[in-house]
Amino acid sequence: MVKSFYFSRLPLIYFGTGKRGLLPGLIKKYGDSVLIISGKSSFLKSERAERLFDELKKSGIRFQITTVEGEPSPDVVDSVVRRYSSGRTDAVISIGGGSAIDAGKAVSAMMYKKESVQDYLEGVGTKDHSGSKIPFIAVPTTSGTGSEATKNAVISRVGPDGFKRSLRHDNLVPDIAIVDPEMTLSCPSDITAASGMDCFTQLTEAFVSDKSCEYTDAFALEGLKAISGYLLKAVHDGQDIEARSGMSFAALTSGICLANAGLGVVHGFAASIGGLYNIPHGVVCGTLMSATNRITVQRLRTAQQSDISLKKYAQMGRIFLGKENKNDGYLIDGFLDFLDQLTDELRLPGLRKAGIREEDLARIARLTENKNNPVKLTPEDLLEILMIRYI
Ligand code: NAD
């Protein structure tokens, strides 16, 4: 029997090369005065930006532009809201990586509210967000986070008492996602690798999550096939538009999966490390993915209780090894070895190299949540994972 499930809303999705050209017409659905939020440089300095702004002007759309640097903090979101909430804004448009999209998602949700976004963050604030917001359109320029299809915005404050937490509500799923793979062509290989590993982690964690269902599995498997075909190609040849398209598809799909099946321990680490250190999210996920999955599989094997999860690891082995007629044990071990090789091939820095102090490892393990992992890992397991990657 098909398991019962709950599936939250999706944005209107426009996927394909050149689809960014639809933006002016789509904005018109909401009005003629918009706020554009982008990263500090990549998009705004490109010819694509000039062409888009010309089109917006020709369409009679008034726009203001603001930029965000790095992963968004409450102060960044609050200051954008303060700056623009006295005027009329018919919609917020984010054009950028996950950071710009999350900043825009949070701004659209906070635009006419008096409080700080921090008051509404899970595990940090005390207030529940009502879900009211102004229209929000997401145009991703990295292939990784899938934030163009999720209902949360990740906001962090980095420091000794830092946090990396979400503003979340079903209504915060962007109204429209324009996923144009050409927007990612300018991503350098290290950002392609890190954001690609975020996406791979999201698909894997959602697939084996204890909240997964047949519906999310169907999405996750298609996303994983795209990762298998295109992650390395996109990293090694950034101009390969077929590979970029495959990765844009994988990222969008990973967002749909995470919004509905949740994430596991690697993202638990990303939250605890992200509150303490300024290390790119995708780097943290990528560097810990292999060791975390290996320990998870070891614990699943000893627990002998979650045959379904091990079968899913074997399914991933089938996709990534391209071998059909092998037994599950072979496929699972092959998948784990593949993850090790990928970590090396993508030159993902270890935790020491990324700047983490050894004395913080125990604290990170203590702070890391185990949500949705197919088997509960102990604090000792978590510390072991961190030690394996402390290179
Ligand atoms: P990012 O948005 O921080 O961008 C990384 C760097 O890449 C920046 O310097 C940016 O300017 C640059 N960049 C972006 N697009 C580019 C392009 N086309 N060409 C050249 N440079 C480009 O990185 P990200 O990995 O996309 O996003 C990470 C953030 O997303 C983190 O804050 C993470 O927590 C969050 N996240 C959110 C969700 C969600 O569901 N809301 C899911 C996963 C991750």
Coordinates of C-alpha atoms in Angstrom, one line a residue, residues 158-334:
V158 CA 28.2 33.5 12.9
G159 CA 30.1 33.7 16.2
P160 CA 30.6 32.0 19.6
D161 CA 26.8 32.2 20.2
G162 CA 26.0 31.9 16.6
F163 CA 23.2 30.0 14.8
K164 CA 22.2 28.9 11.4
R165 CA 18.4 28.5 11.4
S166 CA 15.4 28.7 9.2
L167 CA 12.4 31.0 8.7
R168 CA 9.8 28.4 7.6
H169 CA 6.2 28.4 6.5
D170 CA 4.4 26.5 3.7
N171 CA 3.5 29.8 2.1
L172 CA 7.1 30.9 1.8
V173 CA 7.6 28.6 -1.2
P174 CA 8.4 31.1 -4.0
D175 CA 5.5 32.0 -6.2
I176 CA 7.5 31.6 -9.3
A177 CA 10.9 29.8 -10.0
I178 CA 12.6 30.6 -13.2
V179 CA 15.3 28.0 -13.6
D180 CA 17.5 29.0 -16.5
P181 CA 20.7 26.9 -16.7
E182 CA 22.5 29.6 -18.7
M183 CA 22.5 31.6 -15.5
T184 CA 24.9 29.1 -14.0
L185 CA 27.4 29.1 -16.8
S186 CA 29.6 31.7 -15.1
C187 CA 30.0 29.7 -11.9
P188 CA 33.6 28.8 -11.3
S189 CA 34.4 25.1 -10.7
D190 CA 34.9 25.3 -6.9
I191 CA 31.4 26.9 -6.5
T192 CA 30.0 24.4 -9.0
A193 CA 31.5 21.6 -6.9
A194 CA 30.4 22.9 -3.5
S195 CA 26.8 23.8 -4.6
G196 CA 26.6 20.5 -6.5
M197 CA 27.5 18.5 -3.4
D198 CA 24.9 20.4 -1.4
C199 CA 22.4 19.3 -4.0
F200 CA 23.7 15.7 -4.0
T201 CA 23.5 15.6 -0.2
Q202 CA 20.0 17.0 -0.2
L203 CA 18.8 14.3 -2.7
T204 CA 20.5 11.5 -0.8
E205 CA 19.3 12.7 2.6
A206 CA 15.7 13.2 1.4
F207 CA 15.8 9.8 -0.3
V208 CA 16.8 7.8 2.8
S209 CA 14.9 10.2 5.2
D210 CA 12.4 8.6 7.6
K211 CA 10.0 11.2 6.2
S212 CA 10.4 10.1 2.6
C213 CA 7.5 8.6 0.7
E214 CA 6.9 7.1 -2.8
Y215 CA 6.2 10.6 -4.1
T216 CA 9.4 12.3 -2.8
D217 CA 11.4 9.1 -3.8
A218 CA 10.3 9.5 -7.4
F219 CA 11.7 13.0 -7.5
A220 CA 14.8 12.1 -5.6
L221 CA 15.7 9.2 -8.0
E222 CA 15.4 11.5 -11.0
G223 CA 17.6 14.1 -9.3
L224 CA 20.2 11.5 -8.4
K225 CA 20.3 10.3 -12.0
A226 CA 21.0 13.8 -13.1
I227 CA 23.8 14.1 -10.5
S228 CA 25.3 10.9 -11.7
G229 CA 25.3 12.1 -15.3
Y230 CA 26.3 15.7 -14.9
L231 CA 27.9 16.8 -11.6
L232 CA 31.5 16.0 -12.7
K233 CA 30.9 17.2 -16.2
A234 CA 29.7 20.6 -15.0
V235 CA 32.6 20.9 -12.6
H236 CA 35.2 20.0 -15.3
D237 CA 33.6 22.0 -18.2
G238 CA 31.5 24.9 -16.9
Q239 CA 30.5 25.8 -20.5
D240 CA 28.8 22.4 -21.1
I241 CA 25.2 23.6 -21.2
E242 CA 23.8 20.0 -21.1
A243 CA 25.7 19.4 -17.9
R244 CA 24.6 22.8 -16.5
S245 CA 21.0 22.0 -17.4
G246 CA 21.2 18.6 -15.7
M247 CA 22.6 20.2 -12.5
S248 CA 19.9 22.9 -12.6
F249 CA 17.3 20.1 -12.8
A250 CA 19.0 18.2 -10.0
A251 CA 19.1 21.3 -7.7
L252 CA 15.4 22.2 -8.3
T253 CA 14.5 18.6 -7.7
S254 CA 16.5 18.5 -4.5
G255 CA 14.6 21.5 -3.2
I256 CA 11.3 19.8 -3.8
C257 CA 12.6 16.7 -2.0
L258 CA 14.0 18.5 1.0
A259 CA 10.8 20.6 1.5
N260 CA 8.8 17.5 1.7
A261 CA 11.0 14.7 3.1
G262 CA 13.4 16.7 5.2
L263 CA 17.2 16.4 5.5
G264 CA 19.6 14.3 7.6
V265 CA 22.8 14.5 9.6
V266 CA 25.0 16.3 7.0
H267 CA 22.7 19.2 7.1
G268 CA 22.6 19.0 10.9
F269 CA 26.4 19.5 10.8
A270 CA 26.0 22.3 8.3
A271 CA 23.7 24.1 10.8
S272 CA 26.0 23.7 13.8
I273 CA 29.2 24.5 11.9
G274 CA 27.5 27.4 10.0
G275 CA 26.6 29.1 13.3
L276 CA 30.2 29.0 14.4
Y277 CA 32.3 29.5 11.2
N278 CA 32.0 31.3 7.9
I279 CA 32.6 28.3 5.7
P280 CA 30.5 28.0 2.5
H281 CA 27.5 25.8 3.1
G282 CA 28.2 23.5 0.1
V283 CA 31.8 22.9 1.3
V284 CA 30.6 21.7 4.7
C285 CA 28.0 19.4 3.1
G286 CA 30.4 18.1 0.5
T287 CA 33.3 17.4 2.8
L288 CA 31.1 15.5 5.3
M289 CA 28.9 13.6 2.9
S290 CA 31.0 10.5 2.4
A291 CA 32.0 9.9 6.0
T292 CA 28.4 10.5 7.3
N293 CA 26.9 8.0 4.8
R294 CA 29.6 5.4 5.6
I295 CA 28.8 5.6 9.4
T296 CA 25.1 5.7 8.7
V297 CA 25.3 2.5 6.6
Q298 CA 27.5 0.8 9.3
R299 CA 24.9 1.6 11.9
L300 CA 22.0 0.5 9.7
R301 CA 23.8 -2.8 9.1
T302 CA 24.4 -3.5 12.8
A303 CA 20.9 -2.4 13.8
Q304 CA 19.5 -4.9 11.2
Q305 CA 16.2 -3.1 11.4
S306 CA 16.0 -0.8 8.4
D307 CA 16.1 -3.0 5.4
I308 CA 14.3 -0.3 3.4
S309 CA 17.1 2.2 3.9
L310 CA 19.8 -0.2 2.9
K311 CA 17.8 -1.1 -0.2
K312 CA 17.7 2.6 -1.0
Y313 CA 21.5 2.8 -0.6
A314 CA 21.7 -0.2 -3.0
Q315 CA 19.4 1.7 -5.5
M316 CA 21.8 4.6 -5.3
G317 CA 24.7 2.2 -6.0
R318 CA 22.9 1.0 -9.1
I319 CA 22.6 4.5 -10.4
F320 CA 26.1 5.7 -9.6
L321 CA 28.0 2.4 -10.5
G322 CA 25.8 1.7 -13.6
K323 CA 25.8 -2.0 -12.6
E324 CA 22.5 -3.9 -12.5
N325 CA 23.3 -7.5 -11.8
K326 CA 25.2 -7.1 -8.5
N327 CA 24.0 -7.9 -5.0
D328 CA 22.9 -5.1 -2.6
G329 CA 26.0 -5.4 -0.4
Y330 CA 28.3 -4.8 -3.5
L331 CA 26.2 -1.9 -4.6
I332 CA 26.1 -0.2 -1.2
D333 CA 29.9 -0.5 -0.7
G334 CA 30.4 0.7 -4.3

